[in-house]
């Protein structure tokens, strides 16, 4: 499975891949900390795989998203 994309697209990717029917993603950031301090992927009981496994790719996507936004010109 290709996990590329942005955090905003992540729920749509999971639903399109058939891994869950309904998905909500929450990210928490702290001032001075580059990566999210918390990643929560809620599937409301509709997941076809272990819900804990779904948050790992989301954390890596959010890290790459941060790097992409820092290189964007303003």
Short mmCIF file of C-alpha atoms in Angstrom, two decimals:
data_model
loop_
_atom_site.label_atom_id
_atom_site.label_comp_id
_atom_site.label_asym_id
_atom_site.label_seq_id
_atom_site.Cartn_x
_atom_site.Cartn_y
_atom_site.Cartn_z
CA UNK A 1 0.00 0.00 0.00
CA UNK A 2 1.21 3.48 -0.84
CA UNK A 3 1.05 5.70 2.27
CA UNK A 4 2.13 8.90 0.54
CA UNK A 5 -0.08 11.94 0.91
CA UNK A 6 -0.88 14.57 3.45
CA UNK A 7 -2.43 14.20 6.86
CA UNK A 8 -5.63 15.73 5.51
CA UNK A 9 -5.90 12.92 2.95
CA UNK A 10 -5.10 10.12 5.40
CA UNK A 11 -8.71 9.32 6.44
CA UNK A 12 -9.77 9.19 2.79
CA UNK A 13 -6.85 6.86 1.98
CA UNK A 14 -7.89 4.46 4.78
CA UNK A 15 -11.52 4.38 3.67
CA UNK A 16 -10.63 3.99 -0.01
CA UNK A 17 -8.28 1.12 0.83
CA UNK A 18 -11.10 -0.65 2.68
CA UNK A 19 -9.29 -0.58 6.02
CA UNK A 20 -12.20 1.17 7.75
CA UNK A 21 -15.62 2.57 6.89
CA UNK A 22 -15.35 5.73 9.02
CA UNK A 23 -12.16 7.46 10.20
CA UNK A 24 -11.24 10.48 12.31
CA UNK A 25 -7.62 11.60 12.80
CA UNK A 26 -6.44 13.84 15.65
CA UNK A 27 -2.91 15.23 15.89
CA UNK A 28 -1.56 17.16 18.86
CA UNK A 29 1.50 19.36 18.64
CA UNK A 30 3.46 21.14 21.37
CA UNK A 31 5.37 24.38 21.02
CA UNK A 32 9.02 23.63 20.33
CA UNK A 33 8.42 19.96 19.45
CA UNK A 34 8.76 19.10 15.77
CA UNK A 35 6.76 15.87 15.65
CA UNK A 36 3.23 15.31 16.94
CA UNK A 37 3.09 14.49 20.64
CA UNK A 38 -0.09 12.49 20.09
CA UNK A 39 -1.63 10.71 17.11
CA UNK A 40 -5.14 9.29 17.49
CA UNK A 41 -6.90 7.42 14.71
CA UNK A 42 -10.52 6.68 15.62
CA UNK A 43 -12.43 4.24 13.43
CA UNK A 44 -15.63 4.04 15.51
CA UNK A 45 -15.49 0.24 15.43
CA UNK A 46 -15.48 0.06 11.62
CA UNK A 47 -11.82 -0.96 11.20
CA UNK A 48 -10.95 -4.17 9.37
CA UNK A 49 -7.42 -4.20 10.86
CA UNK A 50 -5.87 -3.43 14.24
CA UNK A 51 -6.67 0.27 14.90
CA UNK A 52 -3.36 0.79 16.72
CA UNK A 53 -1.48 -0.08 13.53
CA UNK A 54 -3.23 2.74 11.63
CA UNK A 55 -1.62 5.55 13.66
CA UNK A 56 2.01 4.67 12.78
CA UNK A 57 1.83 5.66 9.09
CA UNK A 58 -0.08 8.81 10.04
CA UNK A 59 2.76 9.92 12.32
CA UNK A 60 5.30 9.49 9.53
CA UNK A 61 3.08 11.40 7.09
CA UNK A 62 2.73 14.27 9.55
CA UNK A 63 6.52 14.43 9.95
CA UNK A 64 7.03 14.65 6.19
CA UNK A 65 4.24 17.21 5.93
CA UNK A 66 6.07 19.42 8.44
CA UNK A 67 9.26 19.23 6.36
CA UNK A 68 7.39 20.08 3.18
CA UNK A 69 5.73 23.10 4.74
CA UNK A 70 9.05 24.42 6.07
CA UNK A 71 10.53 24.44 2.55
CA UNK A 72 7.53 26.20 1.01
CA UNK A 73 8.15 29.77 -0.05
CA UNK A 74 5.96 32.46 1.50
#
